[in-house]
């Protein structure tokens, strides 16, 4: 039986255990999308994870979804990230940057420009802006000739990530953001080579991953997916076929891993595990759902063939989560009110387990 605490070879790395810190937006970046000293401390505190995947990092200004998030599209942003990655490495950790293009899930008040998407269909719900929550605007539909440029933005950000000291990158293909919008059957109403059929709807994802592999190498490239997820109002038809075809195309590229969220029925997810020949990270409970992932969920999915297990909320409140899971220590609850409030409270104020004599 595979243990959560066994080592695992991933790309060019050897992970000391199979726990992954999931990407989680914490909106603590400084003006200009710059990483901060507090962010260096935050990630370094959690460096005992087998792998850390950073919060979503925008690859361009138009790709920024929320205010207060960091970027990887300027030299200043690269310089600001270097102390973060250095701090993680100094503590013995490994860290990938999650490259996140928000697509239609954005607002002109945040970026100064109209969001773009596969079609002129707004997201469902209110988006965060510097002026508070506002209804998601209707995006500008990308022209066919513009789409490759957006795919290349992931690769450019990946080059900057490696320059900033990251061990690799994870493309955010989940949760209703740009790649997910192209996979969708209701956010993507295109009739060109990027819309309609399964082969066309996966094209943008494959082009973005291909460009990233060319830029930084397959061993440094992963992708996160949320099959059948309905975040921000996206819907997907033909889910098993859509993702089986996508995984088939990605397998040709030899990428380091696929990171899947538990957004579909378990039977569908098991089918995707069988369809994917490479390393699989499983996020074993619904992100932002009622249940927080624990050791039992991890063991369940390791038994079903996952190679690594990602934890979100558990890592926020427990910088020593790996040790707590290993020894059966209590896992501290997270204060949801501090997710996005800014500042160090609820960010750097969670401590390792205090043993009493």
CSV table of C-alpha atoms in Angstrom, one decimal, residues 173-176 180 224-231 234 236 239 243 259-269 272 282-289 301:
chain,number,residue,atom,x,y,z
A,173,UNK,CA,-6.9,24.8,-16.4
A,174,UNK,CA,-9.6,24.6,-13.8
A,175,UNK,CA,-12.3,26.5,-11.9
A,176,UNK,CA,-13.8,28.5,-14.7
A,180,UNK,CA,-11.5,26.1,-18.4
A,224,UNK,CA,-4.7,21.5,-12.9
A,225,UNK,CA,-8.1,20.5,-14.1
A,226,UNK,CA,-11.7,20.4,-12.7
A,227,UNK,CA,-13.7,17.9,-14.8
A,228,UNK,CA,-17.4,18.8,-14.7
A,229,UNK,CA,-16.8,21.7,-12.4
A,230,UNK,CA,-19.3,24.5,-12.5
A,231,UNK,CA,-17.2,27.4,-11.1
A,234,UNK,CA,-19.1,27.1,-16.7
A,236,UNK,CA,-19.0,21.1,-19.9
A,239,UNK,CA,-17.0,15.3,-19.8
A,243,UNK,CA,-11.0,15.0,-20.6
A,259,UNK,CA,-3.6,17.8,-11.0
A,260,UNK,CA,-7.3,16.9,-10.8
A,261,UNK,CA,-10.0,18.2,-8.5
A,262,UNK,CA,-12.7,16.0,-7.2
A,263,UNK,CA,-15.4,17.9,-9.1
A,264,UNK,CA,-16.9,14.9,-11.0
A,265,UNK,CA,-18.3,11.6,-9.9
A,266,UNK,CA,-15.7,9.2,-8.6
A,267,UNK,CA,-16.4,6.8,-11.4
A,268,UNK,CA,-15.5,9.5,-14.0
A,269,UNK,CA,-12.4,10.4,-12.0
A,272,UNK,CA,-9.5,9.6,-16.0
A,282,UNK,CA,-5.5,14.3,-6.7
A,283,UNK,CA,-7.3,17.1,-4.8
A,284,UNK,CA,-9.6,14.7,-3.0
A,285,UNK,CA,-12.5,16.9,-1.9
A,286,UNK,CA,-14.5,19.6,-3.6
A,287,UNK,CA,-12.5,22.9,-3.4
A,288,UNK,CA,-14.3,25.4,-1.2
A,289,UNK,CA,-16.8,22.7,-0.4
A,301,UNK,CA,-7.3,8.2,-3.4
